Amino acid sequence: MKDPQNNTAAGLPEKDIFKRLKSGEPVYATDPGYDKINETVAGTLRLSQQLNSSAHIKDVRHFLSEITGNTIDESTTVFPPFYTNFGKFTVIGKNVFINHACSFLDMGGITVEDHVMIGPKVNLITENHPVNPNERRALITKPITIRKGAWIGAGATVLPGVTVGENAIVAAGAVVSRDVPADTIVGGIPAKTIRKINHENI
């Protein structure tokens, strides 16, 4: 198995574990500072229980703000249950609607811009593992960005490193493995272009 990065042992300053996560380099559970990730996950799990037992949207916003470390705007609606394993690398804009039972695995960073609509059971996955079985326990991340006005249909999955362009639509059940251009409808597994959105005919 490949030795995990250990800057301290090499006589180099220890690189912040959260910066390493967002940089996309392999991160191992044995790396210095990984305990900070575990602490964040534990706190997120605790807050997620409170979020998912909330009876009011304002309470959901409150707990999600605690999880992400960013204030969720009053114009944004998130229906519980909502699942995230980390939460600190999620940014959600204004006038966003997130339906029931969505999962945000955000160790690589998830940005949801203003006026985005996300259907039920959507998965945004920023985390992956190496193909090599000897290195597969390593965590490799790439960010996801959902641009302004995009609509992600029910049950769709967006994979690491994908940007969904402004006003684009991802059809229900699609698996998106590459960037979606603005004003484009995609669908299928893997997702492919269905057609462009003509604003003049809307």
Short mmCIF file of N, CA, C and O in Angstrom, two decimals, residues 71-160:
data_model
loop_
_atom_site.label_atom_id
_atom_site.label_comp_id
_atom_site.label_asym_id
_atom_site.label_seq_id
_atom_site.Cartn_x
_atom_site.Cartn_y
_atom_site.Cartn_z
N THR A 71 -24.81 31.35 6.87
CA THR A 71 -26.23 31.61 7.07
C THR A 71 -27.02 31.24 5.83
O THR A 71 -26.70 31.70 4.72
N ILE A 72 -28.02 30.37 6.00
CA ILE A 72 -28.92 30.03 4.90
C ILE A 72 -29.99 31.11 4.82
O ILE A 72 -30.70 31.38 5.78
N ASP A 73 -30.09 31.76 3.66
CA ASP A 73 -30.97 32.90 3.49
C ASP A 73 -32.44 32.50 3.69
O ASP A 73 -32.84 31.37 3.39
N GLU A 74 -33.23 33.43 4.20
CA GLU A 74 -34.65 33.17 4.47
C GLU A 74 -35.44 32.84 3.20
O GLU A 74 -36.53 32.26 3.28
N SER A 75 -34.90 33.21 2.04
CA SER A 75 -35.59 32.92 0.78
C SER A 75 -35.38 31.48 0.31
O SER A 75 -36.02 31.04 -0.65
N THR A 76 -34.50 30.76 0.97
CA THR A 76 -34.16 29.38 0.58
C THR A 76 -34.97 28.39 1.41
O THR A 76 -35.13 28.54 2.62
N THR A 77 -35.47 27.35 0.73
CA THR A 77 -36.26 26.31 1.37
C THR A 77 -35.56 24.96 1.21
O THR A 77 -35.21 24.58 0.09
N VAL A 78 -35.39 24.27 2.32
CA VAL A 78 -34.85 22.91 2.31
C VAL A 78 -35.82 22.02 3.06
O VAL A 78 -36.11 22.25 4.23
N PHE A 79 -36.34 20.98 2.38
CA PHE A 79 -37.26 20.05 3.01
C PHE A 79 -36.47 18.88 3.61
O PHE A 79 -35.67 18.25 2.92
N PRO A 80 -36.72 18.57 4.88
CA PRO A 80 -36.10 17.38 5.45
C PRO A 80 -36.82 16.12 4.97
O PRO A 80 -37.97 16.19 4.53
N PRO A 81 -36.14 14.95 5.03
CA PRO A 81 -34.78 14.82 5.50
C PRO A 81 -33.76 15.35 4.49
O PRO A 81 -33.99 15.30 3.28
N PHE A 82 -32.67 15.86 5.03
CA PHE A 82 -31.54 16.32 4.23
C PHE A 82 -30.29 15.67 4.80
O PHE A 82 -30.09 15.68 6.01
N TYR A 83 -29.46 15.11 3.93
CA TYR A 83 -28.31 14.35 4.41
C TYR A 83 -27.00 14.97 3.92
O TYR A 83 -26.86 15.34 2.75
N THR A 84 -26.05 15.10 4.83
CA THR A 84 -24.70 15.48 4.46
C THR A 84 -23.74 14.82 5.44
O THR A 84 -24.06 14.66 6.62
N ASN A 85 -22.58 14.42 4.93
CA ASN A 85 -21.61 13.74 5.79
C ASN A 85 -20.61 14.71 6.43
O ASN A 85 -19.94 14.37 7.40
N PHE A 86 -20.51 15.92 5.88
CA PHE A 86 -19.49 16.87 6.33
C PHE A 86 -20.10 18.25 6.55
O PHE A 86 -20.15 18.75 7.66
N GLY A 87 -20.56 18.87 5.46
CA GLY A 87 -21.35 20.09 5.57
C GLY A 87 -20.58 21.39 5.51
O GLY A 87 -21.10 22.39 5.01
N LYS A 88 -19.35 21.40 5.99
CA LYS A 88 -18.59 22.66 6.09
C LYS A 88 -18.18 23.21 4.74
O LYS A 88 -17.84 24.39 4.63
N PHE A 89 -18.21 22.39 3.71
CA PHE A 89 -17.80 22.84 2.39
C PHE A 89 -18.99 23.03 1.45
O PHE A 89 -18.84 23.00 0.23
N THR A 90 -20.17 23.21 2.03
CA THR A 90 -21.37 23.48 1.23
C THR A 90 -21.74 24.95 1.34
O THR A 90 -21.81 25.51 2.43
N VAL A 91 -22.00 25.57 0.19
CA VAL A 91 -22.47 26.96 0.13
C VAL A 91 -23.78 26.97 -0.67
O VAL A 91 -23.82 26.46 -1.80
N ILE A 92 -24.83 27.54 -0.09
CA ILE A 92 -26.14 27.56 -0.73
C ILE A 92 -26.60 29.01 -0.86
O ILE A 92 -26.58 29.77 0.11
N GLY A 93 -27.03 29.38 -2.06
CA GLY A 93 -27.40 30.76 -2.34
C GLY A 93 -28.83 31.11 -1.94
O GLY A 93 -29.46 30.43 -1.13
N LYS A 94 -29.33 32.17 -2.54
CA LYS A 94 -30.67 32.68 -2.25
C LYS A 94 -31.70 32.09 -3.21
O LYS A 94 -31.39 31.72 -4.34
N ASN A 95 -32.95 32.03 -2.71
CA ASN A 95 -34.08 31.53 -3.52
C ASN A 95 -33.80 30.13 -4.07
O ASN A 95 -34.18 29.80 -5.20
N VAL A 96 -33.13 29.32 -3.28
CA VAL A 96 -32.87 27.93 -3.64
C VAL A 96 -33.97 27.05 -3.05
O VAL A 96 -34.45 27.30 -1.94
N PHE A 97 -34.37 26.03 -3.80
CA PHE A 97 -35.33 25.05 -3.31
C PHE A 97 -34.71 23.67 -3.38
O PHE A 97 -34.28 23.22 -4.45
N ILE A 98 -34.64 22.99 -2.23
CA ILE A 98 -34.09 21.63 -2.16
C ILE A 98 -35.18 20.74 -1.59
O ILE A 98 -35.61 20.91 -0.45
N ASN A 99 -35.60 19.77 -2.37
CA ASN A 99 -36.71 18.90 -1.97
C ASN A 99 -36.23 17.78 -1.04
O ASN A 99 -35.05 17.70 -0.69
N HIS A 100 -37.17 16.89 -0.66
CA HIS A 100 -36.91 15.87 0.35
C HIS A 100 -35.79 14.90 -0.04
O HIS A 100 -35.62 14.55 -1.21
N ALA A 101 -35.06 14.43 0.97
CA ALA A 101 -34.17 13.25 0.88
C ALA A 101 -33.00 13.43 -0.07
O ALA A 101 -32.56 12.49 -0.72
N CYS A 102 -32.45 14.64 -0.13
CA CYS A 102 -31.25 14.88 -0.93
C CYS A 102 -30.00 14.59 -0.09
O CYS A 102 -29.99 14.77 1.12
N SER A 103 -28.93 14.15 -0.78
CA SER A 103 -27.66 13.85 -0.12
C SER A 103 -26.55 14.69 -0.73
O SER A 103 -26.33 14.63 -1.95
N PHE A 104 -25.87 15.44 0.12
CA PHE A 104 -24.73 16.26 -0.31
C PHE A 104 -23.47 15.72 0.37
O PHE A 104 -23.26 15.92 1.56
N LEU A 105 -22.62 15.01 -0.38
CA LEU A 105 -21.33 14.57 0.14
C LEU A 105 -20.30 15.61 -0.33
O LEU A 105 -19.87 15.59 -1.47
N ASP A 106 -19.94 16.51 0.58
CA ASP A 106 -19.33 17.78 0.18
C ASP A 106 -17.88 17.97 0.59
O ASP A 106 -17.40 19.10 0.62
N MET A 107 -17.14 16.93 0.87
CA MET A 107 -15.75 17.12 1.29
C MET A 107 -14.89 17.78 0.20
O MET A 107 -13.85 18.36 0.50
N GLY A 108 -15.35 17.72 -1.05
CA GLY A 108 -14.65 18.40 -2.13
C GLY A 108 -15.18 19.79 -2.40
O GLY A 108 -14.59 20.55 -3.17
N GLY A 109 -16.30 20.14 -1.77
CA GLY A 109 -16.91 21.46 -1.95
C GLY A 109 -18.12 21.43 -2.87
O GLY A 109 -18.03 20.93 -4.00
N ILE A 110 -19.25 21.91 -2.37
CA ILE A 110 -20.46 22.03 -3.18
C ILE A 110 -20.93 23.47 -3.12
O ILE A 110 -21.12 24.03 -2.04
N THR A 111 -21.13 24.07 -4.29
CA THR A 111 -21.67 25.42 -4.39
C THR A 111 -22.99 25.37 -5.15
O THR A 111 -23.02 24.91 -6.30
N VAL A 112 -24.05 25.81 -4.51
CA VAL A 112 -25.37 25.90 -5.14
C VAL A 112 -25.71 27.38 -5.24
O VAL A 112 -25.93 28.04 -4.22
N GLU A 113 -25.73 27.91 -6.45
CA GLU A 113 -25.94 29.34 -6.64
C GLU A 113 -27.43 29.70 -6.52
O GLU A 113 -28.29 28.83 -6.33
N ASP A 114 -27.74 30.99 -6.66
CA ASP A 114 -29.10 31.50 -6.47
C ASP A 114 -30.08 30.88 -7.47
O ASP A 114 -29.73 30.55 -8.61
N HIS A 115 -31.34 30.75 -7.02
CA HIS A 115 -32.48 30.35 -7.86
C HIS A 115 -32.37 28.92 -8.39
O HIS A 115 -33.05 28.57 -9.37
N VAL A 116 -31.56 28.09 -7.77
CA VAL A 116 -31.46 26.69 -8.18
C VAL A 116 -32.62 25.89 -7.58
O VAL A 116 -33.04 26.14 -6.45
N MET A 117 -33.12 24.91 -8.35
CA MET A 117 -34.13 23.98 -7.86
C MET A 117 -33.53 22.57 -7.89
O MET A 117 -32.98 22.15 -8.92
N ILE A 118 -33.66 21.86 -6.78
CA ILE A 118 -33.14 20.51 -6.68
C ILE A 118 -34.27 19.58 -6.25
O ILE A 118 -34.87 19.77 -5.19
N GLY A 119 -34.56 18.59 -7.08
CA GLY A 119 -35.66 17.68 -6.83
C GLY A 119 -35.36 16.68 -5.73
O GLY A 119 -34.24 16.62 -5.20
N PRO A 120 -36.36 15.86 -5.35
CA PRO A 120 -36.17 14.90 -4.27
C PRO A 120 -35.15 13.81 -4.63
O PRO A 120 -35.00 13.45 -5.80
N LYS A 121 -34.45 13.34 -3.62
CA LYS A 121 -33.51 12.22 -3.74
C LYS A 121 -32.36 12.49 -4.70
O LYS A 121 -31.80 11.55 -5.29
N VAL A 122 -31.99 13.74 -4.85
CA VAL A 122 -30.82 14.09 -5.66
C VAL A 122 -29.54 13.85 -4.85
O VAL A 122 -29.49 14.14 -3.65
N ASN A 123 -28.52 13.33 -5.51
CA ASN A 123 -27.23 13.09 -4.88
C ASN A 123 -26.16 13.96 -5.52
O ASN A 123 -25.94 13.89 -6.74
N LEU A 124 -25.51 14.78 -4.70
CA LEU A 124 -24.34 15.55 -5.16
C LEU A 124 -23.13 14.95 -4.46
O LEU A 124 -22.98 15.06 -3.25
N ILE A 125 -22.25 14.31 -5.24
CA ILE A 125 -21.17 13.50 -4.69
C ILE A 125 -19.82 14.09 -5.13
O ILE A 125 -19.46 14.02 -6.31
N THR A 126 -19.07 14.64 -4.19
CA THR A 126 -17.76 15.22 -4.53
C THR A 126 -16.60 14.29 -4.19
O THR A 126 -15.44 14.66 -4.36
N GLU A 127 -16.90 13.10 -3.69
CA GLU A 127 -15.87 12.23 -3.13
C GLU A 127 -15.71 10.95 -3.94
O GLU A 127 -16.69 10.38 -4.41
N ASN A 128 -14.44 10.52 -4.07
CA ASN A 128 -14.15 9.33 -4.85
C ASN A 128 -12.95 8.61 -4.23
O ASN A 128 -12.37 9.10 -3.25
N HIS A 129 -12.56 7.48 -4.82
CA HIS A 129 -11.43 6.70 -4.33
C HIS A 129 -10.60 6.23 -5.52
O HIS A 129 -11.12 6.07 -6.63
N PRO A 130 -9.31 5.96 -5.33
CA PRO A 130 -8.46 5.47 -6.42
C PRO A 130 -8.92 4.11 -6.93
O PRO A 130 -9.52 3.31 -6.18
N VAL A 131 -8.61 3.82 -8.19
CA VAL A 131 -8.96 2.53 -8.78
C VAL A 131 -8.09 1.42 -8.20
O VAL A 131 -8.57 0.31 -7.96
N ASN A 132 -6.81 1.72 -7.97
CA ASN A 132 -5.88 0.72 -7.45
C ASN A 132 -6.36 0.19 -6.09
O ASN A 132 -6.51 0.96 -5.14
N PRO A 133 -6.59 -1.13 -5.97
CA PRO A 133 -7.10 -1.67 -4.70
C PRO A 133 -6.19 -1.37 -3.51
O PRO A 133 -6.68 -1.25 -2.38
N ASN A 134 -4.89 -1.28 -3.75
CA ASN A 134 -3.94 -1.02 -2.66
C ASN A 134 -4.04 0.40 -2.13
O ASN A 134 -3.52 0.70 -1.05
N GLU A 135 -4.67 1.28 -2.90
CA GLU A 135 -4.78 2.68 -2.49
C GLU A 135 -6.24 3.11 -2.31
O GLU A 135 -6.52 4.29 -2.07
N ARG A 136 -7.16 2.19 -2.40
CA ARG A 136 -8.58 2.53 -2.50
C ARG A 136 -9.15 3.18 -1.25
O ARG A 136 -10.19 3.83 -1.29
N ARG A 137 -8.49 3.03 -0.11
CA ARG A 137 -8.97 3.67 1.12
C ARG A 137 -8.73 5.17 1.12
O ARG A 137 -9.27 5.90 1.95
N ALA A 138 -7.91 5.65 0.18
CA ALA A 138 -7.66 7.08 0.09
C ALA A 138 -8.91 7.81 -0.38
O ALA A 138 -9.74 7.26 -1.12
N LEU A 139 -9.05 9.04 0.04
CA LEU A 139 -10.17 9.88 -0.36
C LEU A 139 -9.67 10.94 -1.35
O LEU A 139 -8.69 11.63 -1.08
N ILE A 140 -10.31 11.01 -2.51
CA ILE A 140 -9.97 12.01 -3.52
C ILE A 140 -11.23 12.81 -3.82
O ILE A 140 -12.30 12.24 -4.08
N THR A 141 -11.13 14.13 -3.80
CA THR A 141 -12.32 14.96 -3.98
C THR A 141 -12.18 15.93 -5.15
O THR A 141 -11.08 16.33 -5.51
N LYS A 142 -13.31 16.28 -5.72
CA LYS A 142 -13.41 17.33 -6.73
C LYS A 142 -14.72 18.09 -6.49
O LYS A 142 -15.74 17.48 -6.19
N PRO A 143 -14.70 19.41 -6.66
CA PRO A 143 -15.89 20.21 -6.32
C PRO A 143 -17.02 20.07 -7.33
O PRO A 143 -16.80 19.75 -8.51
N ILE A 144 -18.22 20.34 -6.86
CA ILE A 144 -19.41 20.43 -7.71
C ILE A 144 -19.96 21.85 -7.60
O ILE A 144 -20.05 22.40 -6.51
N THR A 145 -20.33 22.41 -8.76
CA THR A 145 -20.96 23.73 -8.78
C THR A 145 -22.26 23.64 -9.57
O THR A 145 -22.27 23.14 -10.71
N ILE A 146 -23.34 24.11 -8.97
CA ILE A 146 -24.63 24.21 -9.65
C ILE A 146 -24.91 25.69 -9.88
O ILE A 146 -25.15 26.44 -8.93
N ARG A 147 -24.84 26.11 -11.13
CA ARG A 147 -24.94 27.53 -11.45
C ARG A 147 -26.38 28.06 -11.33
O ARG A 147 -27.35 27.29 -11.30
N LYS A 148 -26.47 29.37 -11.32
CA LYS A 148 -27.71 30.10 -11.12
C LYS A 148 -28.83 29.59 -12.04
O LYS A 148 -28.65 29.44 -13.24
N GLY A 149 -29.99 29.33 -11.42
CA GLY A 149 -31.18 28.99 -12.19
C GLY A 149 -31.26 27.57 -12.68
O GLY A 149 -32.23 27.20 -13.36
N ALA A 150 -30.28 26.73 -12.36
CA ALA A 150 -30.30 25.34 -12.83
C ALA A 150 -31.38 24.55 -12.09
O ALA A 150 -31.78 24.89 -10.97
N TRP A 151 -31.82 23.46 -12.71
CA TRP A 151 -32.83 22.59 -12.14
C TRP A 151 -32.33 21.16 -12.23
O TRP A 151 -32.07 20.65 -13.33
N ILE A 152 -32.21 20.50 -11.07
CA ILE A 152 -31.75 19.11 -11.02
C ILE A 152 -32.96 18.24 -10.70
O ILE A 152 -33.58 18.37 -9.64
N GLY A 153 -33.31 17.36 -11.63
CA GLY A 153 -34.53 16.56 -11.49
C GLY A 153 -34.42 15.45 -10.47
O GLY A 153 -33.32 15.06 -10.02
N ALA A 154 -35.55 14.90 -10.09
CA ALA A 154 -35.66 13.90 -9.02
C ALA A 154 -34.74 12.71 -9.27
O ALA A 154 -34.68 12.17 -10.38
N GLY A 155 -34.02 12.31 -8.23
CA GLY A 155 -33.22 11.11 -8.29
C GLY A 155 -31.96 11.20 -9.12
O GLY A 155 -31.28 10.18 -9.32
N ALA A 156 -31.61 12.38 -9.59
CA ALA A 156 -30.38 12.54 -10.38
C ALA A 156 -29.16 12.48 -9.47
O ALA A 156 -29.22 12.81 -8.28
N THR A 157 -28.03 12.06 -10.05
CA THR A 157 -26.76 12.02 -9.34
C THR A 157 -25.74 12.84 -10.11
O THR A 157 -25.55 12.63 -11.31
N VAL A 158 -25.10 13.77 -9.41
CA VAL A 158 -24.04 14.58 -10.00
C VAL A 158 -22.72 14.14 -9.37
O VAL A 158 -22.57 14.14 -8.15
N LEU A 159 -21.76 13.76 -10.21
CA LEU A 159 -20.51 13.16 -9.75
C LEU A 159 -19.41 14.20 -9.56
O LEU A 159 -19.55 15.36 -9.97
N PRO A 160 -18.29 13.80 -8.94
CA PRO A 160 -17.23 14.76 -8.59
C PRO A 160 -16.70 15.55 -9.79
O PRO A 160 -16.52 15.01 -10.89
#
